[in-house]
């Protein structure tokens, strides 16, 4: 499921700054060129695990490499393993993911 993340619109920062903040917030980096940051979130009520993914787009200027944050997605981790479809994500988990994204955006602005 793609998340609406107005706070991430036009957020662009130095590669090192984005990487540092994302790692401090508990995300893991996948790939080094235009990395994708992923965070596993556990719903304590149901015990389900969800994966929040935040892709980036890399832009190089003459002096530095910057990353802009792209459209985030939220998926059930059990959906990824079992290839099941139509698993709904509770609103509380969606809200928690959106709050996490807003927090990251505030650090990068």
mmCIF file of N, CA, C and O in Angstrom:
data_model
loop_
_atom_site.group_PDB
_atom_site.id
_atom_site.type_symbol
_atom_site.label_atom_id
_atom_site.label_comp_id
_atom_site.label_asym_id
_atom_site.label_seq_id
_atom_site.Cartn_x
_atom_site.Cartn_y
_atom_site.Cartn_z
ATOM 1 N N UNK A 1 0.828 -1.160 0.000
ATOM 2 C CA UNK A 1 0.000 0.000 0.000
ATOM 3 C C UNK A 1 0.881 1.235 0.000
ATOM 4 O O UNK A 1 1.813 1.320 0.783
ATOM 5 N N UNK A 2 0.598 2.148 -0.907
ATOM 6 C CA UNK A 2 1.353 3.391 -0.942
ATOM 7 C C UNK A 2 0.760 4.357 0.078
ATOM 8 O O UNK A 2 -0.455 4.442 0.230
ATOM 9 N N UNK A 3 1.634 5.055 0.771
ATOM 10 C CA UNK A 3 1.206 6.003 1.792
ATOM 11 C C UNK A 3 1.231 7.418 1.239
ATOM 12 O O UNK A 3 2.105 7.766 0.445
ATOM 13 N N UNK A 4 0.282 8.210 1.691
ATOM 14 C CA UNK A 4 0.314 9.638 1.369
ATOM 15 C C UNK A 4 1.268 10.294 2.346
ATOM 16 O O UNK A 4 1.140 10.145 3.548
ATOM 17 N N UNK A 5 2.229 10.989 1.831
ATOM 18 C CA UNK A 5 3.230 11.610 2.697
ATOM 19 C C UNK A 5 3.538 13.013 2.200
ATOM 20 O O UNK A 5 4.558 13.251 1.561
ATOM 21 N N UNK A 6 2.627 13.936 2.488
ATOM 22 C CA UNK A 6 2.830 15.322 2.063
ATOM 23 C C UNK A 6 4.110 15.899 2.639
ATOM 24 O O UNK A 6 4.780 16.691 1.999
ATOM 25 N N UNK A 7 4.445 15.489 3.851
ATOM 26 C CA UNK A 7 5.631 16.030 4.515
ATOM 27 C C UNK A 7 6.911 15.699 3.750
ATOM 28 O O UNK A 7 7.900 16.417 3.849
ATOM 29 N N UNK A 8 6.902 14.620 2.963
ATOM 30 C CA UNK A 8 8.104 14.217 2.231
ATOM 31 C C UNK A 8 8.239 14.897 0.871
ATOM 32 O O UNK A 8 9.260 14.772 0.221
ATOM 33 N N UNK A 9 7.199 15.608 0.442
ATOM 34 C CA UNK A 9 7.231 16.261 -0.860
ATOM 35 C C UNK A 9 8.376 17.268 -0.909
ATOM 36 O O UNK A 9 8.507 18.113 -0.035
ATOM 37 N N UNK A 10 9.201 17.130 -1.912
ATOM 38 C CA UNK A 10 10.339 18.028 -2.152
ATOM 39 C C UNK A 10 11.405 17.990 -1.065
ATOM 40 O O UNK A 10 12.172 18.936 -0.938
ATOM 41 N N UNK A 11 11.455 16.928 -0.281
ATOM 42 C CA UNK A 11 12.513 16.804 0.723
ATOM 43 C C UNK A 11 13.743 16.246 0.038
ATOM 44 O O UNK A 11 13.712 15.177 -0.561
ATOM 45 N N UNK A 12 14.813 17.011 0.105
ATOM 46 C CA UNK A 12 16.064 16.643 -0.541
ATOM 47 C C UNK A 12 17.196 17.098 0.374
ATOM 48 O O UNK A 12 17.169 18.218 0.883
ATOM 49 N N UNK A 13 18.151 16.215 0.612
ATOM 50 C CA UNK A 13 19.264 16.556 1.488
ATOM 51 C C UNK A 13 20.495 15.774 1.060
ATOM 52 O O UNK A 13 20.414 14.852 0.247
ATOM 53 N N UNK A 14 21.629 16.137 1.644
ATOM 54 C CA UNK A 14 22.883 15.457 1.342
ATOM 55 C C UNK A 14 22.764 13.974 1.696
ATOM 56 O O UNK A 14 22.106 13.603 2.673
ATOM 57 N N UNK A 15 23.383 13.145 0.881
ATOM 58 C CA UNK A 15 23.334 11.682 1.059
ATOM 59 C C UNK A 15 23.687 11.300 2.491
ATOM 60 O O UNK A 15 22.984 10.517 3.121
ATOM 61 N N UNK A 16 24.775 11.854 3.007
ATOM 62 C CA UNK A 16 25.242 11.492 4.341
ATOM 63 C C UNK A 16 24.238 11.883 5.407
ATOM 64 O O UNK A 16 24.031 11.154 6.382
ATOM 65 N N UNK A 17 23.591 13.034 5.255
ATOM 66 C CA UNK A 17 22.613 13.493 6.230
ATOM 67 C C UNK A 17 21.384 12.584 6.236
ATOM 68 O O UNK A 17 20.905 12.184 7.291
ATOM 69 N N UNK A 18 20.875 12.257 5.055
ATOM 70 C CA UNK A 18 19.718 11.368 4.953
ATOM 71 C C UNK A 18 20.058 10.014 5.559
ATOM 72 O O UNK A 18 19.297 9.472 6.362
ATOM 73 N N UNK A 19 21.198 9.465 5.196
ATOM 74 C CA UNK A 19 21.593 8.149 5.690
ATOM 75 C C UNK A 19 21.706 8.142 7.209
ATOM 76 O O UNK A 19 21.230 7.217 7.873
ATOM 77 N N UNK A 20 22.306 9.158 7.772
ATOM 78 C CA UNK A 20 22.480 9.241 9.221
ATOM 79 C C UNK A 20 21.128 9.296 9.936
ATOM 80 O O UNK A 20 20.893 8.560 10.896
ATOM 81 N N UNK A 21 20.233 10.135 9.464
ATOM 82 C CA UNK A 21 18.928 10.276 10.113
ATOM 83 C C UNK A 21 18.106 9.007 9.973
ATOM 84 O O UNK A 21 17.477 8.553 10.939
ATOM 85 N N UNK A 22 18.112 8.408 8.789
ATOM 86 C CA UNK A 22 17.333 7.188 8.587
ATOM 87 C C UNK A 22 17.827 6.069 9.495
ATOM 88 O O UNK A 22 17.029 5.355 10.098
ATOM 89 N N UNK A 23 19.115 5.923 9.616
ATOM 90 C CA UNK A 23 19.675 4.875 10.485
ATOM 91 C C UNK A 23 19.380 5.162 11.962
ATOM 92 O O UNK A 23 19.100 4.250 12.732
ATOM 93 N N UNK A 24 19.431 6.437 12.351
ATOM 94 C CA UNK A 24 19.103 6.809 13.729
ATOM 95 C C UNK A 24 17.640 6.496 14.049
ATOM 96 O O UNK A 24 17.307 6.210 15.192
ATOM 97 N N UNK A 25 16.786 6.533 13.048
ATOM 98 C CA UNK A 25 15.365 6.255 13.235
ATOM 99 C C UNK A 25 15.034 4.760 13.136
ATOM 100 O O UNK A 25 13.876 4.382 13.164
ATOM 101 N N UNK A 26 16.048 3.927 12.962
ATOM 102 C CA UNK A 26 15.846 2.488 12.972
ATOM 103 C C UNK A 26 15.708 1.835 11.604
ATOM 104 O O UNK A 26 15.455 0.639 11.511
ATOM 105 N N UNK A 27 15.882 2.598 10.524
ATOM 106 C CA UNK A 27 15.775 2.050 9.175
ATOM 107 C C UNK A 27 17.076 1.353 8.784
ATOM 108 O O UNK A 27 18.155 1.718 9.240
ATOM 109 N N UNK A 28 16.968 0.353 7.925
ATOM 110 C CA UNK A 28 18.115 -0.328 7.334
ATOM 111 C C UNK A 28 18.198 0.095 5.869
ATOM 112 O O UNK A 28 17.171 0.262 5.213
ATOM 113 N N UNK A 29 19.417 0.231 5.368
ATOM 114 C CA UNK A 29 19.623 0.647 3.982
ATOM 115 C C UNK A 29 19.847 -0.567 3.101
ATOM 116 O O UNK A 29 20.624 -1.455 3.435
ATOM 117 N N UNK A 30 19.173 -0.582 1.957
ATOM 118 C CA UNK A 30 19.365 -1.612 0.940
ATOM 119 C C UNK A 30 19.831 -0.913 -0.322
ATOM 120 O O UNK A 30 19.230 0.061 -0.746
ATOM 121 N N UNK A 31 20.881 -1.402 -0.896
ATOM 122 C CA UNK A 31 21.565 -0.831 -2.055
ATOM 123 C C UNK A 31 22.274 0.461 -1.649
ATOM 124 O O UNK A 31 21.850 1.144 -0.742
ATOM 125 N N UNK A 32 23.306 0.789 -2.336
ATOM 126 C CA UNK A 32 24.018 2.029 -2.016
ATOM 127 C C UNK A 32 23.706 3.130 -3.022
ATOM 128 O O UNK A 32 23.696 4.295 -2.685
ATOM 129 N N UNK A 33 23.438 2.775 -4.270
ATOM 130 C CA UNK A 33 23.065 3.776 -5.266
ATOM 131 C C UNK A 33 21.546 3.921 -5.221
ATOM 132 O O UNK A 33 20.819 2.956 -5.417
ATOM 133 N N UNK A 34 21.054 5.109 -4.957
ATOM 134 C CA UNK A 34 19.619 5.354 -4.771
ATOM 135 C C UNK A 34 19.040 4.333 -3.793
ATOM 136 O O UNK A 34 18.230 3.491 -4.155
ATOM 137 N N UNK A 35 19.486 4.392 -2.534
ATOM 138 C CA UNK A 35 19.090 3.361 -1.574
ATOM 139 C C UNK A 35 17.596 3.354 -1.280
ATOM 140 O O UNK A 35 16.897 4.339 -1.466
ATOM 141 N N UNK A 36 17.154 2.213 -0.802
ATOM 142 C CA UNK A 36 15.809 2.045 -0.267
ATOM 143 C C UNK A 36 15.991 1.810 1.224
ATOM 144 O O UNK A 36 16.801 0.974 1.634
ATOM 145 N N UNK A 37 15.275 2.569 2.025
ATOM 146 C CA UNK A 37 15.346 2.403 3.471
ATOM 147 C C UNK A 37 14.121 1.637 3.930
ATOM 148 O O UNK A 37 13.000 1.921 3.497
ATOM 149 N N UNK A 38 14.327 0.659 4.818
ATOM 150 C CA UNK A 38 13.230 -0.186 5.290
ATOM 151 C C UNK A 38 13.227 -0.249 6.813
ATOM 152 O O UNK A 38 14.284 -0.306 7.441
ATOM 153 N N UNK A 39 12.022 -0.273 7.346
ATOM 154 C CA UNK A 39 11.824 -0.364 8.789
ATOM 155 C C UNK A 39 10.737 -1.389 9.057
ATOM 156 O O UNK A 39 9.672 -1.349 8.430
ATOM 157 N N UNK A 40 11.007 -2.328 9.955
ATOM 158 C CA UNK A 40 9.992 -3.302 10.360
ATOM 159 C C UNK A 40 9.265 -2.756 11.581
ATOM 160 O O UNK A 40 9.900 -2.329 12.545
ATOM 161 N N UNK A 41 7.937 -2.763 11.490
ATOM 162 C CA UNK A 41 7.076 -2.259 12.561
ATOM 163 C C UNK A 41 6.190 -3.404 13.043
ATOM 164 O O UNK A 41 5.579 -4.077 12.230
ATOM 165 N N UNK A 42 6.125 -3.595 14.354
ATOM 166 C CA UNK A 42 5.296 -4.669 14.911
ATOM 167 C C UNK A 42 4.054 -4.054 15.554
ATOM 168 O O UNK A 42 4.142 -3.131 16.351
ATOM 169 N N UNK A 43 2.887 -4.585 15.192
ATOM 170 C CA UNK A 43 1.625 -4.199 15.810
ATOM 171 C C UNK A 43 1.488 -5.029 17.081
ATOM 172 O O UNK A 43 1.341 -6.252 17.018
ATOM 173 N N UNK A 44 1.577 -4.369 18.226
ATOM 174 C CA UNK A 44 1.554 -5.103 19.494
ATOM 175 C C UNK A 44 0.211 -5.775 19.751
ATOM 176 O O UNK A 44 0.154 -6.816 20.400
ATOM 177 N N UNK A 45 -0.871 -5.222 19.233
ATOM 178 C CA UNK A 45 -2.198 -5.807 19.454
ATOM 179 C C UNK A 45 -2.352 -7.147 18.748
ATOM 180 O O UNK A 45 -2.884 -8.099 19.314
ATOM 181 N N UNK A 46 -1.860 -7.237 17.516
ATOM 182 C CA UNK A 46 -2.055 -8.467 16.736
ATOM 183 C C UNK A 46 -0.794 -9.314 16.611
ATOM 184 O O UNK A 46 -0.862 -10.475 16.236
ATOM 185 N N UNK A 47 0.358 -8.714 16.881
ATOM 186 C CA UNK A 47 1.615 -9.427 16.711
ATOM 187 C C UNK A 47 2.113 -9.429 15.271
ATOM 188 O O UNK A 47 3.178 -9.964 14.987
ATOM 189 N N UNK A 48 1.354 -8.825 14.357
ATOM 190 C CA UNK A 48 1.754 -8.767 12.944
ATOM 191 C C UNK A 48 2.938 -7.826 12.757
ATOM 192 O O UNK A 48 3.084 -6.844 13.483
ATOM 193 N N UNK A 49 3.762 -8.125 11.779
ATOM 194 C CA UNK A 49 4.900 -7.285 11.439
ATOM 195 C C UNK A 49 4.641 -6.662 10.072
ATOM 196 O O UNK A 49 4.181 -7.331 9.149
ATOM 197 N N UNK A 50 4.944 -5.379 9.963
ATOM 198 C CA UNK A 50 4.760 -4.634 8.721
ATOM 199 C C UNK A 50 6.093 -4.031 8.312
ATOM 200 O O UNK A 50 6.952 -3.762 9.159
ATOM 201 N N UNK A 51 6.259 -3.835 7.016
ATOM 202 C CA UNK A 51 7.508 -3.258 6.501
ATOM 203 C C UNK A 51 7.206 -1.926 5.843
ATOM 204 O O UNK A 51 6.447 -1.845 4.886
ATOM 205 N N UNK A 52 7.830 -0.878 6.371
ATOM 206 C CA UNK A 52 7.740 0.460 5.804
ATOM 207 C C UNK A 52 8.968 0.660 4.924
ATOM 208 O O UNK A 52 10.093 0.533 5.397
ATOM 209 N N UNK A 53 8.742 0.913 3.640
ATOM 210 C CA UNK A 53 9.851 1.110 2.697
ATOM 211 C C UNK A 53 9.826 2.535 2.173
ATOM 212 O O UNK A 53 8.768 3.054 1.814
ATOM 213 N N UNK A 54 10.991 3.151 2.133
ATOM 214 C CA UNK A 54 11.114 4.517 1.649
ATOM 215 C C UNK A 54 12.206 4.567 0.585
ATOM 216 O O UNK A 54 13.393 4.604 0.905
ATOM 217 N N UNK A 55 11.812 4.546 -0.689
ATOM 218 C CA UNK A 55 12.819 4.642 -1.753
ATOM 219 C C UNK A 55 13.336 6.074 -1.884
ATOM 220 O O UNK A 55 12.677 7.023 -1.443
ATOM 221 N N UNK A 56 14.489 6.198 -2.465
ATOM 222 C CA UNK A 56 15.078 7.517 -2.689
ATOM 223 C C UNK A 56 15.490 7.640 -4.152
ATOM 224 O O UNK A 56 15.587 6.644 -4.868
ATOM 225 N N UNK A 57 15.732 8.859 -4.536
ATOM 226 C CA UNK A 57 16.267 9.130 -5.872
ATOM 227 C C UNK A 57 17.555 9.914 -5.672
ATOM 228 O O UNK A 57 17.580 10.912 -4.947
ATOM 229 N N UNK A 58 18.618 9.441 -6.283
ATOM 230 C CA UNK A 58 19.926 10.061 -6.114
ATOM 231 C C UNK A 58 20.161 11.094 -7.201
ATOM 232 O O UNK A 58 19.880 10.852 -8.373
ATOM 233 N N UNK A 59 20.661 12.250 -6.782
ATOM 234 C CA UNK A 59 21.006 13.319 -7.716
ATOM 235 C C UNK A 59 22.426 13.782 -7.406
ATOM 236 O O UNK A 59 22.754 14.012 -6.246
ATOM 237 N N UNK A 60 23.217 13.884 -8.429
ATOM 238 C CA UNK A 60 24.602 14.319 -8.241
ATOM 239 C C UNK A 60 24.763 15.727 -8.790
ATOM 240 O O UNK A 60 24.339 16.022 -9.900
ATOM 241 N N UNK A 61 25.380 16.556 -7.987
ATOM 242 C CA UNK A 61 25.763 17.884 -8.447
ATOM 243 C C UNK A 61 27.279 17.896 -8.507
ATOM 244 O O UNK A 61 27.934 16.909 -8.178
ATOM 245 N N UNK A 62 27.794 18.995 -8.881
ATOM 246 C CA UNK A 62 29.247 19.106 -9.008
ATOM 247 C C UNK A 62 29.958 18.908 -7.667
ATOM 248 O O UNK A 62 31.057 18.367 -7.600
ATOM 249 N N UNK A 63 29.291 19.321 -6.585
ATOM 250 C CA UNK A 63 29.954 19.325 -5.285
ATOM 251 C C UNK A 63 29.515 18.220 -4.332
ATOM 252 O O UNK A 63 30.244 17.874 -3.411
ATOM 253 N N UNK A 64 28.294 17.683 -4.515
ATOM 254 C CA UNK A 64 27.830 16.663 -3.578
ATOM 255 C C UNK A 64 26.747 15.783 -4.194
ATOM 256 O O UNK A 64 26.187 16.098 -5.238
ATOM 257 N N UNK A 65 26.476 14.696 -3.506
ATOM 258 C CA UNK A 65 25.395 13.798 -3.898
ATOM 259 C C UNK A 65 24.241 14.011 -2.931
ATOM 260 O O UNK A 65 24.432 14.014 -1.721
ATOM 261 N N UNK A 66 23.054 14.205 -3.487
ATOM 262 C CA UNK A 66 21.876 14.398 -2.651
ATOM 263 C C UNK A 66 20.868 13.291 -2.918
ATOM 264 O O UNK A 66 20.893 12.639 -3.955
ATOM 265 N N UNK A 67 19.991 13.102 -1.945
ATOM 266 C CA UNK A 67 18.905 12.133 -2.072
ATOM 267 C C UNK A 67 17.584 12.863 -1.892
ATOM 268 O O UNK A 67 17.450 13.691 -0.994
ATOM 269 N N UNK A 68 16.636 12.533 -2.741
ATOM 270 C CA UNK A 68 15.278 13.012 -2.516
ATOM 271 C C UNK A 68 14.440 11.800 -2.150
ATOM 272 O O UNK A 68 14.644 10.702 -2.660
ATOM 273 N N UNK A 69 13.509 12.006 -1.229
ATOM 274 C CA UNK A 69 12.679 10.918 -0.734
ATOM 275 C C UNK A 69 11.486 10.730 -1.655
ATOM 276 O O UNK A 69 10.841 11.685 -2.062
ATOM 277 N N UNK A 70 11.202 9.485 -1.982
ATOM 278 C CA UNK A 70 10.130 9.145 -2.920
ATOM 279 C C UNK A 70 8.906 8.627 -2.169
ATOM 280 O O UNK A 70 8.854 8.673 -0.948
ATOM 281 N N UNK A 71 7.953 8.079 -2.901
ATOM 282 C CA UNK A 71 6.681 7.591 -2.352
ATOM 283 C C UNK A 71 6.893 6.364 -1.463
ATOM 284 O O UNK A 71 7.346 5.330 -1.940
ATOM 285 N N UNK A 72 6.560 6.446 -0.169
ATOM 286 C CA UNK A 72 6.737 5.308 0.736
ATOM 287 C C UNK A 72 5.644 4.262 0.553
ATOM 288 O O UNK A 72 4.545 4.556 0.080
ATOM 289 N N UNK A 73 5.966 3.022 0.935
ATOM 290 C CA UNK A 73 4.986 1.933 0.904
ATOM 291 C C UNK A 73 4.986 1.221 2.257
ATOM 292 O O UNK A 73 5.996 1.203 2.967
ATOM 293 N N UNK A 74 3.841 0.638 2.581
ATOM 294 C CA UNK A 74 3.684 -0.117 3.811
ATOM 295 C C UNK A 74 3.041 -1.443 3.449
ATOM 296 O O UNK A 74 2.001 -1.475 2.790
ATOM 297 N N UNK A 75 3.696 -2.547 3.850
ATOM 298 C CA UNK A 75 3.207 -3.878 3.507
ATOM 299 C C UNK A 75 3.271 -4.777 4.728
ATOM 300 O O UNK A 75 4.108 -4.566 5.600
ATOM 301 N N UNK A 76 2.425 -5.767 4.743
ATOM 302 C CA UNK A 76 2.484 -6.778 5.782
ATOM 303 C C UNK A 76 3.668 -7.689 5.489
ATOM 304 O O UNK A 76 3.822 -8.171 4.369
ATOM 305 N N UNK A 77 4.501 -7.918 6.499
ATOM 306 C CA UNK A 77 5.654 -8.800 6.298
ATOM 307 C C UNK A 77 5.193 -10.232 6.068
ATOM 308 O O UNK A 77 5.829 -10.985 5.332
ATOM 309 N N UNK A 78 4.074 -10.627 6.661
ATOM 310 C CA UNK A 78 3.563 -11.978 6.428
ATOM 311 C C UNK A 78 3.051 -12.109 5.000
ATOM 312 O O UNK A 78 3.145 -13.161 4.390
ATOM 313 N N UNK A 79 2.531 -11.019 4.438
ATOM 314 C CA UNK A 79 2.093 -11.000 3.035
ATOM 315 C C UNK A 79 3.289 -11.271 2.119
ATOM 316 O O UNK A 79 3.193 -11.978 1.134
ATOM 317 N N UNK A 80 4.433 -10.747 2.489
ATOM 318 C CA UNK A 80 5.616 -10.908 1.656
ATOM 319 C C UNK A 80 6.094 -12.353 1.651
ATOM 320 O O UNK A 80 6.569 -12.853 0.649
ATOM 321 N N UNK A 81 5.957 -13.039 2.787
ATOM 322 C CA UNK A 81 6.431 -14.412 2.880
ATOM 323 C C UNK A 81 5.448 -15.417 2.306
ATOM 324 O O UNK A 81 5.826 -16.364 1.672
ATOM 325 N N UNK A 82 4.188 -15.215 2.533
ATOM 326 C CA UNK A 82 3.194 -16.214 2.150
ATOM 327 C C UNK A 82 2.528 -15.922 0.814
ATOM 328 O O UNK A 82 1.702 -16.683 0.364
ATOM 329 N N UNK A 83 2.847 -14.798 0.222
ATOM 330 C CA UNK A 83 2.247 -14.400 -1.058
ATOM 331 C C UNK A 83 0.731 -14.333 -0.976
ATOM 332 O O UNK A 83 0.038 -14.658 -1.926
ATOM 333 N N UNK A 84 0.213 -13.952 0.180
ATOM 334 C CA UNK A 84 -1.225 -13.786 0.320
ATOM 335 C C UNK A 84 -1.607 -12.377 -0.104
ATOM 336 O O UNK A 84 -0.828 -11.451 0.006
ATOM 337 N N UNK A 85 -2.824 -12.229 -0.549
ATOM 338 C CA UNK A 85 -3.302 -10.926 -0.987
ATOM 339 C C UNK A 85 -4.444 -10.478 -0.082
ATOM 340 O O UNK A 85 -5.019 -11.245 0.661
ATOM 341 N N UNK A 86 -4.770 -9.215 -0.204
ATOM 342 C CA UNK A 86 -5.917 -8.614 0.483
ATOM 343 C C UNK A 86 -5.804 -8.634 2.006
ATOM 344 O O UNK A 86 -6.810 -8.725 2.693
ATOM 345 N N UNK A 87 -4.606 -8.564 2.539
ATOM 346 C CA UNK A 87 -4.458 -8.416 3.972
ATOM 347 C C UNK A 87 -4.564 -6.931 4.289
ATOM 348 O O UNK A 87 -3.794 -6.130 3.779
ATOM 349 N N UNK A 88 -5.532 -6.581 5.092
ATOM 350 C CA UNK A 88 -5.707 -5.167 5.401
ATOM 351 C C UNK A 88 -4.751 -4.762 6.520
ATOM 352 O O UNK A 88 -4.427 -5.550 7.407
ATOM 353 N N UNK A 89 -4.334 -3.521 6.456
ATOM 354 C CA UNK A 89 -3.426 -2.972 7.453
ATOM 355 C C UNK A 89 -4.262 -2.093 8.377
ATOM 356 O O UNK A 89 -4.986 -1.217 7.905
ATOM 357 N N UNK A 90 -4.190 -2.323 9.690
ATOM 358 C CA UNK A 90 -4.974 -1.521 10.623
ATOM 359 C C UNK A 90 -4.636 -0.030 10.521
ATOM 360 O O UNK A 90 -3.485 0.352 10.276
ATOM 361 N N UNK A 91 -5.643 0.802 10.730
ATOM 362 C CA UNK A 91 -5.455 2.259 10.662
ATOM 363 C C UNK A 91 -4.388 2.743 11.636
ATOM 364 O O UNK A 91 -3.661 3.688 11.339
ATOM 365 N N UNK A 92 -4.296 2.107 12.799
ATOM 366 C CA UNK A 92 -3.306 2.518 13.796
ATOM 367 C C UNK A 92 -1.881 2.322 13.270
ATOM 368 O O UNK A 92 -1.003 3.143 13.544
ATOM 369 N N UNK A 93 -1.657 1.260 12.538
ATOM 370 C CA UNK A 93 -0.334 0.997 11.964
ATOM 371 C C UNK A 93 -0.041 2.023 10.862
ATOM 372 O O UNK A 93 1.070 2.548 10.774
ATOM 373 N N UNK A 94 -1.024 2.320 10.047
ATOM 374 C CA UNK A 94 -0.861 3.320 8.991
ATOM 375 C C UNK A 94 -0.541 4.682 9.605
ATOM 376 O O UNK A 94 0.370 5.379 9.154
ATOM 377 N N UNK A 95 -1.276 5.045 10.657
ATOM 378 C CA UNK A 95 -1.023 6.330 11.318
ATOM 379 C C UNK A 95 0.374 6.376 11.930
ATOM 380 O O UNK A 95 1.066 7.391 11.845
ATOM 381 N N UNK A 96 0.815 5.282 12.533
ATOM 382 C CA UNK A 96 2.159 5.236 13.123
ATOM 383 C C UNK A 96 3.225 5.394 12.046
ATOM 384 O O UNK A 96 4.217 6.102 12.245
ATOM 385 N N UNK A 97 3.026 4.767 10.895
ATOM 386 C CA UNK A 97 3.977 4.888 9.788
ATOM 387 C C UNK A 97 4.016 6.322 9.278
ATOM 388 O O UNK A 97 5.094 6.872 9.014
ATOM 389 N N UNK A 98 2.856 6.944 9.139
ATOM 390 C CA UNK A 98 2.814 8.328 8.656
ATOM 391 C C UNK A 98 3.472 9.280 9.647
ATOM 392 O O UNK A 98 4.171 10.218 9.252
ATOM 393 N N UNK A 99 3.282 9.042 10.941
ATOM 394 C CA UNK A 99 3.937 9.873 11.949
ATOM 395 C C UNK A 99 5.454 9.724 11.889
ATOM 396 O O UNK A 99 6.195 10.693 12.043
ATOM 397 N N UNK A 100 5.918 8.502 11.649
ATOM 398 C CA UNK A 100 7.360 8.262 11.522
ATOM 399 C C UNK A 100 7.921 9.036 10.330
ATOM 400 O O UNK A 100 8.978 9.659 10.407
ATOM 401 N N UNK A 101 7.193 9.013 9.211
ATOM 402 C CA UNK A 101 7.629 9.730 8.012
ATOM 403 C C UNK A 101 7.637 11.240 8.235
ATOM 404 O O UNK A 101 8.550 11.935 7.784
ATOM 405 N N UNK A 102 6.644 11.750 8.948
ATOM 406 C CA UNK A 102 6.608 13.184 9.253
ATOM 407 C C UNK A 102 7.772 13.579 10.143
ATOM 408 O O UNK A 102 8.359 14.650 9.981
ATOM 409 N N UNK A 103 8.122 12.717 11.088
ATOM 410 C CA UNK A 103 9.255 12.982 11.953
ATOM 411 C C UNK A 103 10.558 13.054 11.151
ATOM 412 O O UNK A 103 11.369 13.968 11.343
ATOM 413 N N UNK A 104 10.730 12.128 10.232
ATOM 414 C CA UNK A 104 11.924 12.136 9.383
ATOM 415 C C UNK A 104 11.979 13.393 8.535
ATOM 416 O O UNK A 104 13.020 14.043 8.421
ATOM 417 N N UNK A 105 10.848 13.759 7.960
ATOM 418 C CA UNK A 105 10.788 14.972 7.134
ATOM 419 C C UNK A 105 11.154 16.207 7.953
ATOM 420 O O UNK A 105 11.855 17.086 7.447
ATOM 421 N N UNK A 106 10.705 16.268 9.182
ATOM 422 C CA UNK A 106 11.010 17.436 10.015
ATOM 423 C C UNK A 106 12.505 17.525 10.315
ATOM 424 O O UNK A 106 13.068 18.618 10.395
ATOM 425 N N UNK A 107 13.171 16.385 10.490
ATOM 426 C CA UNK A 107 14.617 16.389 10.718
ATOM 427 C C UNK A 107 15.383 16.838 9.487
ATOM 428 O O UNK A 107 16.441 17.461 9.587
ATOM 429 N N UNK A 108 14.874 16.503 8.309
ATOM 430 C CA UNK A 108 15.600 16.804 7.072
ATOM 431 C C UNK A 108 15.330 18.202 6.522
ATOM 432 O O UNK A 108 16.068 18.661 5.658
ATOM 433 N N UNK A 109 14.281 18.836 6.981
ATOM 434 C CA UNK A 109 13.956 20.185 6.456
ATOM 435 C C UNK A 109 14.747 21.245 7.150
ATOM 436 O O UNK A 109 15.195 21.170 8.212
#
